[in-house]
Amino acid sequence: MLRHVWKRVKPALPSFSIPTLPVGHLNRHLSTPSTQKPNRTPWAFHPDTTFAQTSTLITRCQKEALSHARADRRLIPMLRLVREMKAEGVKPDLIIYNALLACIAQEGLPLEAWAVVDDMTAMGIPLDRQSYHHLLHASRWSSVETMWQVVDEMKKQGIEPNEQTYAFIIGRATSTESLELALQYMHEMDTLGLVPRLTTAQEVIKLATDMDLPKLAIEIAQNFESRSPRRLGGETWMSCLTSSAGMLYAEGVKFCWQKAVHTLNLTPDEGACLSVLHTCARHGLSALALDVMRVLRGMGVDPWYEHHFAPLVEALCKDGKLKEALRTLDTMRKQCINPTRETVRPFTEFLQQDVDRVDGVWQVLDQWRGEGNTVDSLILNSIVQASVYLDDLQRAVGAYKSFSDYDCKPNVETFNSLLSGCVAAKRRELGDKLLLDLKQAAVKPNAKTYEHIILLCLAQPTYDDAFFYLEEMKTLKFVPSARVYTAIIQVCVAAKDSRYSIALAEMRQCGYVLSPSLCRFLSDYGLLPAQDTTTAEPDEGRE
């Protein structure tokens, strides 16, 4: 191949003759206006085919070697070129060696790279910074000691490491997920007054976000942009946003949302928006939650589901904006999305803080109804549940009686909450009245309803009604809970009622295991049964 190249090198440049004009003729030509029309056609380009033939053989070898170095996976063609150069007696120079090192580095062959370095030394060609960088790139899959050996050789030759040098070292640390080492090397760069390259900073930030360290990732990003004139890409900030949202890091979510959405005009996907909404719900960031909903509307999300609105309701409730939460529930109804008990759970938790909040919510509901809106029955249930949680049965009953004032009807959840309050207060007469109201309202009881009734009966001196409701419960195909059987066993044993053995047998038939507290109770009475090895269910607490 090089013989054909050599033949094209020999032709000489063609000679050119420049015609001369008399001075007077030139002056007349410049002073006399031309009567010819100007040429409107563009100047034609005629390539000089003899120009490329004037280069020397080593120059053409350098060009071909550089073309191999810039391409991917070109080690074999590069070795062929070197072999032909050796056959033609062409001595390689630094450019040829660096191109060969670049091809070897792409393949990740450190031993072969060091062999080339030995050959360069034997030829008396000193290595430059680019040569050492190729060595570092070739050693990216070797131990870190190998890379520092290259750096030590650089320093011996008077070549101090720069940003590109540390880029290879830090890149090796990020590829092995050694975040601590990467941070150590970045700190070393800081002491030397060096600023990491953009790709290096982005790799370290991406590793930090992948390791669920959003705060560290954001600090690295802020430090880089404060020291470098270059700006991080949108993908880096989006990874910081999703990592912060995944870890419920409120400050990181607020900062990255402002940076990515409002500064860089990026649009997160629906999954990222939902993660941000969950963070807003956890920390009560209602303003940010509303902005996320705006972005979702701009994305054309359709259809909407309950999980889109539930975090917004929680964020508004935690921020104390109950009226906006009511408006969100109304929006859900208008879009044929039925809120659930879990949707209004933040409303209940807000009211459970103190009695003053329970009293103050009525004013909000009256304002809401005065604007011509409908009060959701779930909100009234939340007031009942919060009152029972605060052991204020009187307020709970008052909220129950106000259902008709707001054109709402109580449901089974309403009665279950009230009955649980009756159990805590041991108000059997109120429980019987509520049970009668339940039947008159044609509300179908569930297993939880029967559980509260049975527990309420067991709290009385005469507890025979508990067995009546237990049988009625089993007739309706409801399975009594372990809590029901535990309460029956404890009451019967304490009253020396032999029916405890029946309850104990049924409890085993249902697959329940005696809780540690029940075992201790029976042991105190000398009635501890054989150890059961089936799976236990946890005791159920009061609603």
Coordinates of C-alpha atoms in Angstrom, one line a residue:
M1 CA 0.0 0.0 0.0
L2 CA 2.8 2.4 0.9
R3 CA 4.5 1.8 -2.5
H4 CA 1.5 3.3 -4.2
V5 CA 1.6 6.2 -1.8
W6 CA 5.3 6.8 -2.5
K7 CA 4.6 6.9 -6.2
R8 CA 2.1 9.7 -5.7
V9 CA 4.5 11.8 -3.7
K10 CA 7.1 12.3 -6.5
P11 CA 5.3 14.7 -9.0
A12 CA 6.4 18.3 -8.5
L13 CA 4.2 21.4 -8.4
P14 CA 3.2 22.9 -11.8
S15 CA 4.8 26.2 -12.7
F16 CA 2.7 29.3 -13.2
S17 CA 3.5 32.5 -15.2
I18 CA 1.9 35.8 -14.2
P19 CA 1.4 38.2 -17.1
T20 CA 2.6 41.9 -16.5
L21 CA 0.7 45.0 -17.6
P22 CA 2.1 48.5 -18.2
V23 CA 1.4 51.0 -15.5
G24 CA -0.5 53.4 -17.7
H25 CA -2.7 50.6 -19.0
L26 CA -3.5 49.6 -15.5
N27 CA -4.4 53.2 -14.5
R28 CA -6.7 53.6 -17.5
H29 CA -8.3 50.3 -16.8
L30 CA -9.0 51.3 -13.2
S31 CA -10.2 54.9 -14.0
T32 CA -12.4 54.0 -17.1
P33 CA -15.8 52.6 -16.1
S34 CA -16.5 49.3 -17.6
T35 CA -19.3 49.1 -20.1
Q36 CA -19.6 45.3 -19.6
K37 CA -22.3 43.9 -17.4
P38 CA -21.1 42.4 -14.1
N39 CA -20.7 38.7 -14.0
R40 CA -23.6 37.4 -11.9
T41 CA -22.5 33.8 -12.0
P42 CA -20.6 32.5 -8.9
W43 CA -17.0 31.8 -9.0
A44 CA -16.3 28.2 -10.0
F45 CA -14.1 26.1 -7.7
H46 CA -11.5 24.0 -9.5
P47 CA -9.7 21.6 -7.1
D48 CA -6.0 21.2 -7.4
T49 CA -5.5 17.5 -7.7
T50 CA -1.7 17.9 -7.4
F51 CA -1.8 19.5 -3.9
A52 CA -2.3 16.2 -2.0
Q53 CA 0.6 14.6 -3.8
T54 CA 3.1 17.1 -2.4
S55 CA 2.9 15.6 1.1
T56 CA 5.7 13.3 2.3
L57 CA 5.2 9.6 3.1
I58 CA 5.4 10.0 6.9
T59 CA 2.7 12.8 6.6
R60 CA 0.3 10.5 4.8
C61 CA 1.0 7.7 7.4
Q62 CA 0.2 10.2 10.1
K63 CA -3.1 11.1 8.5
E64 CA -4.1 7.5 8.2
A65 CA -3.0 6.8 11.8
L66 CA -5.0 9.7 13.1
S67 CA -8.1 8.6 11.2
H68 CA -7.8 5.1 12.8
A69 CA -7.4 6.8 16.3
R70 CA -10.5 8.9 15.9
A71 CA -12.7 5.9 14.8
D72 CA -13.9 3.0 16.9
R73 CA -12.4 -0.4 17.1
R74 CA -9.6 0.3 14.5
L75 CA -6.7 -1.5 16.3
I76 CA -6.3 -4.2 13.5
P77 CA -6.1 -1.6 10.6
M78 CA -3.7 0.4 12.8
L79 CA -1.4 -2.6 13.3
R80 CA -1.4 -3.3 9.6
L81 CA -0.3 0.2 8.9
V82 CA 2.5 -0.1 11.4
R83 CA 3.6 -3.4 9.9
E84 CA 3.8 -1.8 6.4
M85 CA 5.7 1.2 7.8
K86 CA 8.2 -1.2 9.2
A87 CA 8.5 -3.1 5.9
E88 CA 9.0 0.2 4.0
G89 CA 11.6 1.4 6.6
V90 CA 9.5 4.4 7.7
K91 CA 10.4 5.4 11.2
P92 CA 7.3 6.2 13.4
D93 CA 7.2 9.4 15.3
L94 CA 5.2 10.6 18.3
I95 CA 2.0 11.1 16.3
I96 CA 2.1 7.5 15.0
Y97 CA 2.8 6.1 18.5
N98 CA 0.0 8.2 20.1
A99 CA -2.4 7.0 17.5
L100 CA -1.4 3.4 18.2
L101 CA -1.8 4.0 21.9
A102 CA -5.3 5.5 21.3
C103 CA -6.4 2.4 19.4
I104 CA -5.0 0.1 22.1
A105 CA -6.6 2.2 24.9
Q106 CA -10.0 1.8 23.2
E107 CA -9.7 -2.0 23.6
G108 CA -8.6 -1.7 27.2
L109 CA -5.2 -3.5 26.8
P110 CA -2.8 -2.1 29.4
L111 CA 0.0 -4.6 28.8
E112 CA 0.1 -3.9 25.1
A113 CA 0.0 -0.2 25.9
W114 CA 3.1 -0.5 28.1
A115 CA 4.8 -2.5 25.4
V116 CA 4.3 0.4 23.0
V117 CA 5.7 2.8 25.7
D118 CA 8.8 0.6 26.0
D119 CA 9.2 0.7 22.2
M120 CA 9.0 4.5 22.3
T121 CA 11.6 4.6 24.9
A122 CA 13.9 2.4 22.9
M123 CA 13.4 4.7 19.9
G124 CA 14.3 7.7 22.0
I125 CA 10.8 9.3 21.6
P126 CA 9.7 10.9 24.9
L127 CA 6.1 10.5 26.0
D128 CA 3.9 13.6 26.1
R129 CA 0.7 14.3 28.2
Q130 CA -1.5 12.7 25.5
S131 CA 0.6 9.5 25.7
Y132 CA 0.1 9.1 29.4
H133 CA -3.6 9.8 29.1
H134 CA -3.9 7.0 26.6
L135 CA -2.1 4.8 29.2
L136 CA -4.6 5.8 31.8
H137 CA -7.5 5.1 29.4
A138 CA -6.1 1.6 28.7
S139 CA -5.8 0.9 32.4
R140 CA -9.4 1.8 33.2
W141 CA -10.3 -1.8 34.0
S142 CA -7.1 -2.5 36.0
S143 CA -6.5 -1.7 39.6
V144 CA -6.3 1.8 40.8
E145 CA -2.6 1.3 41.7
T146 CA -1.9 0.8 38.0
M147 CA -3.4 4.2 37.2
W148 CA -1.4 5.9 39.9
Q149 CA 1.7 4.3 38.6
V150 CA 1.0 6.1 35.3
V151 CA 0.5 9.4 37.2
D152 CA 3.8 8.9 39.0
E153 CA 5.6 8.4 35.7
M154 CA 4.0 11.6 34.5
K155 CA 5.3 13.5 37.4
K156 CA 8.8 12.1 37.0
Q157 CA 8.8 13.5 33.5
G158 CA 7.7 16.9 34.8
I159 CA 4.1 16.6 33.6
E160 CA 1.7 17.6 36.3
P161 CA -1.8 16.0 36.2
N162 CA -4.6 18.2 34.8
E163 CA -8.4 18.0 34.5
Q164 CA -8.2 15.3 31.8
T165 CA -5.9 13.2 34.0
Y166 CA -8.2 13.2 36.9
A167 CA -11.1 12.6 34.5
F168 CA -9.7 9.1 33.8
I169 CA -9.0 8.4 37.4
I170 CA -12.4 9.5 38.6
G171 CA -14.1 7.7 35.7
R172 CA -12.5 4.5 36.9
A173 CA -13.9 5.1 40.4
T174 CA -17.4 5.8 39.1
S175 CA -17.4 2.7 36.9
T176 CA -16.7 0.6 40.0
E177 CA -19.3 2.6 42.0
S178 CA -16.6 3.8 44.4
L179 CA -18.2 7.1 45.3
E180 CA -15.9 7.7 48.3
L181 CA -12.9 7.5 46.1
A182 CA -14.4 9.7 43.4
L183 CA -15.1 12.4 46.1
Q184 CA -11.6 12.0 47.5
Y185 CA -10.1 12.7 44.0
M186 CA -12.4 15.6 43.4
H187 CA -11.3 17.1 46.8
E188 CA -7.7 16.6 45.7
M189 CA -8.4 18.5 42.5
D190 CA -9.9 21.3 44.5
T191 CA -6.7 21.6 46.6
L192 CA -4.7 21.8 43.3
G193 CA -7.0 24.5 41.9
L194 CA -8.4 22.3 39.2
V195 CA -12.0 22.2 38.2
P196 CA -13.5 18.9 37.1
R197 CA -14.6 18.4 33.5
L198 CA -18.3 18.6 32.8
T199 CA -18.6 14.9 32.0
T200 CA -16.6 14.0 35.2
A201 CA -19.0 16.0 37.4
Q202 CA -22.0 14.5 35.7
E203 CA -20.7 11.0 36.2
V204 CA -20.1 11.6 39.9
I205 CA -23.6 13.2 40.4
K206 CA -25.3 10.4 38.5
L207 CA -23.5 7.8 40.8
A208 CA -24.7 9.7 43.9
T209 CA -28.3 9.8 42.7
D210 CA -28.2 6.1 41.8
M211 CA -27.0 5.4 45.4
D212 CA -29.9 7.4 46.8
L213 CA -27.8 10.3 48.0
P214 CA -29.7 13.2 46.5
K215 CA -28.4 15.8 49.0
L216 CA -24.8 14.9 48.2
A217 CA -25.5 15.0 44.5
I218 CA -27.1 18.4 44.7
E219 CA -24.2 19.8 46.7
I220 CA -21.7 18.5 44.1
A221 CA -23.8 20.0 41.3
Q222 CA -24.0 23.4 43.1
N223 CA -20.2 23.4 43.8
F224 CA -19.4 22.6 40.2
E225 CA -21.5 25.3 38.7
S226 CA -20.2 27.9 41.2
R227 CA -16.6 27.1 40.1
S228 CA -17.0 26.3 36.4
P229 CA -18.3 28.5 33.5
R230 CA -20.1 25.4 32.1
R231 CA -23.6 24.4 33.2
L232 CA -24.8 20.9 33.9
G233 CA -27.2 19.4 31.5
G234 CA -30.9 18.9 32.1
E235 CA -30.6 15.2 32.4
T236 CA -28.3 15.6 35.4
W237 CA -30.8 17.9 37.2
M238 CA -33.7 15.5 36.4
S239 CA -31.8 12.7 38.0
C240 CA -31.3 14.8 41.1
L241 CA -35.0 15.6 41.1
T242 CA -36.1 12.0 40.8
S243 CA -33.6 10.9 43.4
S244 CA -34.7 13.6 45.8
A245 CA -38.4 12.7 45.3
G246 CA -37.6 9.0 45.7
M247 CA -36.0 9.7 49.1
L248 CA -38.7 12.3 50.1
Y249 CA -36.0 15.0 50.4
A250 CA -38.1 18.1 50.4
E251 CA -35.4 20.8 50.0
G252 CA -33.9 18.9 47.2
V253 CA -37.2 18.5 45.4
K254 CA -38.0 22.2 45.7
F255 CA -34.6 23.2 44.4
C256 CA -34.4 20.7 41.6
W257 CA -38.0 21.4 40.5
Q258 CA -37.2 25.1 40.2
K259 CA -34.0 24.4 38.4
A260 CA -35.3 21.8 35.9
V261 CA -38.9 23.0 35.3
H262 CA -38.7 26.8 35.6
T263 CA -35.1 27.6 34.8
L264 CA -34.3 24.9 32.1
N265 CA -37.9 24.6 30.9
L266 CA -37.8 20.8 31.1
T267 CA -41.0 18.7 31.5
P268 CA -40.7 15.7 33.8
D269 CA -42.5 12.5 32.9
E270 CA -45.6 11.4 34.8
G271 CA -43.7 9.0 37.0
A272 CA -41.4 11.8 38.2
C273 CA -44.3 14.1 38.8
L274 CA -46.1 11.5 41.0
S275 CA -42.9 11.0 43.0
V276 CA -42.7 14.8 43.5
L277 CA -46.4 14.8 44.6
H278 CA -45.6 12.1 47.2
T279 CA -42.9 14.3 48.6
C280 CA -45.2 17.3 48.7
A281 CA -47.8 15.2 50.5
R282 CA -45.3 14.1 53.1
H283 CA -44.1 17.6 53.9
G284 CA -47.2 19.7 53.2
L285 CA -45.7 21.5 50.1
S286 CA -49.1 22.6 48.7
A287 CA -47.8 25.3 46.4
L288 CA -45.4 22.9 44.7
A289 CA -48.1 20.2 44.5
L290 CA -50.4 22.6 42.7
D291 CA -47.5 23.4 40.3
V292 CA -47.0 19.7 39.6
M293 CA -50.7 19.3 38.8
R294 CA -50.3 22.2 36.3
V295 CA -47.4 20.4 34.6
L296 CA -49.5 17.2 34.5
R297 CA -52.4 19.1 32.8
G298 CA -49.9 20.6 30.4
M299 CA -48.7 17.1 29.5
G300 CA -52.3 16.1 28.6
V301 CA -52.6 13.4 31.2
D302 CA -55.8 11.5 30.5
P303 CA -57.5 9.8 32.2
W304 CA -57.0 11.1 35.7
Y305 CA -57.0 8.7 38.7
E306 CA -57.4 8.8 42.4
H307 CA -53.6 8.6 42.9
H308 CA -53.1 11.9 41.0
F309 CA -55.3 13.8 43.5
A310 CA -54.7 12.0 46.8
P311 CA -51.1 13.5 47.3
L312 CA -52.5 16.9 46.6
V313 CA -55.3 16.5 49.2
E314 CA -52.7 15.4 51.7
A315 CA -50.4 18.3 51.0
L316 CA -53.2 20.8 51.3
C317 CA -54.4 19.3 54.6
K318 CA -51.0 19.4 56.1
D319 CA -50.6 23.0 55.0
G320 CA -53.9 23.8 56.7
K321 CA -55.7 24.7 53.5
L322 CA -58.9 22.7 54.1
K323 CA -61.0 24.7 51.7
E324 CA -58.7 23.9 48.9
A325 CA -58.7 20.3 49.9
L326 CA -62.5 20.3 49.7
R327 CA -62.3 21.9 46.2
T328 CA -59.9 19.1 45.1
L329 CA -62.4 16.5 46.3
D330 CA -65.2 18.3 44.4
T331 CA -63.0 18.2 41.3
M332 CA -62.5 14.5 41.7
R333 CA -66.3 14.0 41.8
K334 CA -66.8 16.1 38.7
Q335 CA -64.3 13.9 36.8
C336 CA -66.1 10.7 38.0
I337 CA -63.4 9.8 40.4
N338 CA -64.7 8.6 43.7
P339 CA -62.6 9.5 46.7
T340 CA -62.0 6.8 49.2
R341 CA -61.4 6.7 52.9
E342 CA -57.7 6.8 52.3
T343 CA -58.1 9.9 50.1
V344 CA -59.5 11.8 53.1
R345 CA -57.2 10.2 55.7
P346 CA -55.0 13.4 55.8
F347 CA -58.2 15.4 56.6
T348 CA -58.8 13.1 59.5
E349 CA -55.2 13.3 60.7
F350 CA -55.3 17.1 60.6
L351 CA -58.4 17.1 62.8
Q352 CA -57.0 14.6 65.2
Q353 CA -54.4 17.1 66.4
D354 CA -56.7 18.8 68.9
V355 CA -60.4 19.6 69.6
D356 CA -60.1 23.2 68.4
R357 CA -59.5 22.0 64.9
V358 CA -62.6 19.8 65.1
D359 CA -64.7 22.8 66.2
G360 CA -63.1 25.1 63.6
V361 CA -63.8 22.9 60.6
W362 CA -67.5 23.5 60.9
Q363 CA -67.0 27.1 59.9
V364 CA -65.1 26.0 56.8
L365 CA -67.9 23.6 55.9
D366 CA -70.5 26.3 56.3
Q367 CA -68.5 28.6 54.0
W368 CA -68.1 25.9 51.5
R369 CA -71.8 25.1 51.5
G370 CA -72.7 28.8 51.4
E371 CA -70.8 29.0 48.1
G372 CA -73.3 26.6 46.6
N373 CA -71.1 23.5 46.9
T374 CA -71.9 20.1 48.2
V375 CA -70.3 18.7 51.4
D376 CA -68.8 15.3 50.9
S377 CA -70.0 12.7 53.4
L378 CA -66.4 11.5 53.7
I379 CA -65.5 14.8 55.4
L380 CA -68.2 14.3 58.0
N381 CA -67.0 10.8 58.6
S382 CA -63.5 12.3 59.1
I383 CA -65.0 14.6 61.8
V384 CA -66.6 11.6 63.5
Q385 CA -63.4 9.6 63.4
A386 CA -61.3 12.5 64.7
S387 CA -63.7 13.0 67.6
V388 CA -63.7 9.3 68.6
Y389 CA -59.9 9.4 68.4
L390 CA -59.9 12.3 70.8
D391 CA -62.2 10.3 73.2
D392 CA -64.9 12.9 72.7
L393 CA -67.9 10.8 72.0
Q394 CA -70.3 13.7 72.5
R395 CA -68.7 15.6 69.6
A396 CA -68.7 12.5 67.5
V397 CA -72.5 12.0 68.1
G398 CA -73.0 15.7 67.3
A399 CA -71.2 15.3 64.0
Y400 CA -73.4 12.2 63.3
K401 CA -76.6 14.1 63.9
S402 CA -75.5 16.9 61.5
F403 CA -75.4 14.6 58.5
S404 CA -78.9 15.6 57.6
D405 CA -78.1 19.3 57.8
Y406 CA -75.5 18.9 55.0
D407 CA -77.8 16.6 52.9
C408 CA -75.5 13.6 53.6
K409 CA -76.3 10.1 54.7
P410 CA -74.2 8.1 57.1
N411 CA -72.7 4.9 55.9
V412 CA -71.2 1.8 57.5
E413 CA -68.0 3.6 58.2
T414 CA -69.8 6.2 60.2
F415 CA -71.5 3.6 62.4
N416 CA -68.3 1.6 62.9
S417 CA -66.5 4.7 64.1
L418 CA -69.3 5.6 66.5
L419 CA -69.5 2.0 67.8
S420 CA -65.7 1.9 68.4
G421 CA -66.2 5.0 70.6
C422 CA -69.0 3.3 72.4
V423 CA -66.7 0.3 73.1
A424 CA -64.0 2.6 74.6
A425 CA -66.6 4.4 76.7
K426 CA -68.6 1.2 77.5
R427 CA -71.8 2.9 76.4
R428 CA -74.0 -0.1 75.7
E429 CA -77.3 1.9 75.5
L430 CA -75.8 4.3 72.9
G431 CA -74.5 1.3 71.0
D432 CA -78.0 -0.2 70.9
K433 CA -79.5 3.0 69.6
L434 CA -76.8 3.3 66.9
L435 CA -77.5 -0.3 65.9
L436 CA -81.2 0.6 65.6
D437 CA -80.4 3.6 63.5
L438 CA -78.2 1.5 61.3
K439 CA -81.1 -0.9 60.6
Q440 CA -83.5 2.0 60.0
A441 CA -81.1 3.6 57.5
A442 CA -80.9 0.3 55.6
V443 CA -77.1 0.3 56.0
K444 CA -75.7 -3.2 55.7
P445 CA -73.3 -4.0 58.5
N446 CA -69.9 -5.6 57.9
A447 CA -67.5 -7.8 59.9
K448 CA -66.1 -4.8 61.7
T449 CA -69.6 -3.7 62.8
Y450 CA -70.2 -7.1 64.4
E451 CA -66.8 -7.0 66.0
H452 CA -67.6 -3.7 67.7
I453 CA -71.0 -4.9 68.9
I454 CA -69.5 -8.1 70.3
L455 CA -66.8 -6.2 72.2
L456 CA -69.4 -3.8 73.5
C457 CA -71.5 -6.7 74.8
L458 CA -68.5 -8.2 76.5
A459 CA -67.8 -5.0 78.3
Q460 CA -71.1 -5.4 80.2
P461 CA -71.8 -7.5 83.4
T462 CA -74.2 -9.7 81.3
Y463 CA -72.5 -10.6 78.1
D464 CA -74.7 -13.4 76.7
D465 CA -75.7 -11.1 73.8
A466 CA -72.1 -11.4 72.5
F467 CA -72.6 -15.1 71.6
F468 CA -75.9 -14.2 69.8
Y469 CA -74.1 -11.6 67.6
L470 CA -71.2 -14.1 67.1
E471 CA -73.5 -16.7 65.7
E472 CA -75.3 -14.1 63.6
M473 CA -72.0 -12.9 62.3
K474 CA -71.0 -16.5 61.3
T475 CA -74.4 -17.0 59.7
L476 CA -73.7 -14.0 57.4
K477 CA -70.4 -15.7 56.4
F478 CA -68.2 -13.2 58.3
V479 CA -65.1 -14.7 59.9
P480 CA -64.6 -13.4 63.4
S481 CA -61.2 -11.9 64.0
A482 CA -58.6 -13.1 66.5
R483 CA -59.4 -10.0 68.6
V484 CA -63.1 -11.2 69.0
Y485 CA -62.0 -14.7 70.1
T486 CA -59.4 -13.3 72.4
A487 CA -61.9 -11.0 74.2
I488 CA -64.4 -13.9 74.5
I489 CA -61.8 -16.2 76.0
Q490 CA -60.6 -13.7 78.5
V491 CA -64.1 -12.7 79.7
C492 CA -65.2 -16.3 80.0
V493 CA -62.1 -17.5 81.8
A494 CA -62.4 -14.6 84.2
A495 CA -66.0 -15.4 84.9
K496 CA -65.3 -19.2 85.1
D497 CA -67.5 -19.7 82.0
S498 CA -66.7 -23.0 80.3
R499 CA -67.7 -21.6 76.9
Y500 CA -64.1 -20.3 76.7
S501 CA -63.1 -23.8 75.5
I502 CA -65.6 -23.5 72.5
A503 CA -64.1 -20.1 71.6
L504 CA -60.6 -21.5 71.9
A505 CA -61.5 -24.4 69.6
E506 CA -63.1 -22.1 67.0
M507 CA -60.0 -19.9 67.2
R508 CA -57.8 -22.9 66.2
Q509 CA -60.2 -23.9 63.4
C510 CA -59.8 -20.4 62.0
G511 CA -56.0 -20.8 61.9
Y512 CA -55.3 -18.2 64.6
V513 CA -52.4 -18.5 67.0
L514 CA -52.7 -17.4 70.6
S515 CA -51.0 -14.0 71.1
P516 CA -48.3 -13.8 73.8
S517 CA -50.6 -11.7 76.0
L518 CA -53.4 -14.3 75.8
C519 CA -50.9 -17.1 76.6
R520 CA -49.7 -15.3 79.7
F521 CA -53.4 -14.8 80.7
L522 CA -54.2 -18.5 80.3
S523 CA -51.0 -19.4 82.1
D524 CA -52.0 -17.3 85.1
Y525 CA -55.2 -19.5 85.3
G526 CA -53.4 -22.7 84.6
L527 CA -55.1 -23.2 81.2
L528 CA -52.2 -22.8 78.8
P529 CA -52.8 -25.1 75.8
A530 CA -50.2 -26.9 73.7
Q531 CA -48.0 -24.7 71.6
D532 CA -49.5 -24.0 68.1
T533 CA -47.2 -23.7 65.2
T534 CA -49.5 -22.1 62.7
T535 CA -49.1 -18.5 61.5
A536 CA -50.3 -15.8 63.9
E537 CA -52.2 -12.8 63.1
P538 CA -51.4 -9.5 64.9
D539 CA -53.9 -8.2 67.4
E540 CA -56.2 -5.5 65.8
G541 CA -56.3 -2.2 67.5
R542 CA -59.2 0.2 67.8
E543 CA -60.0 2.2 64.7

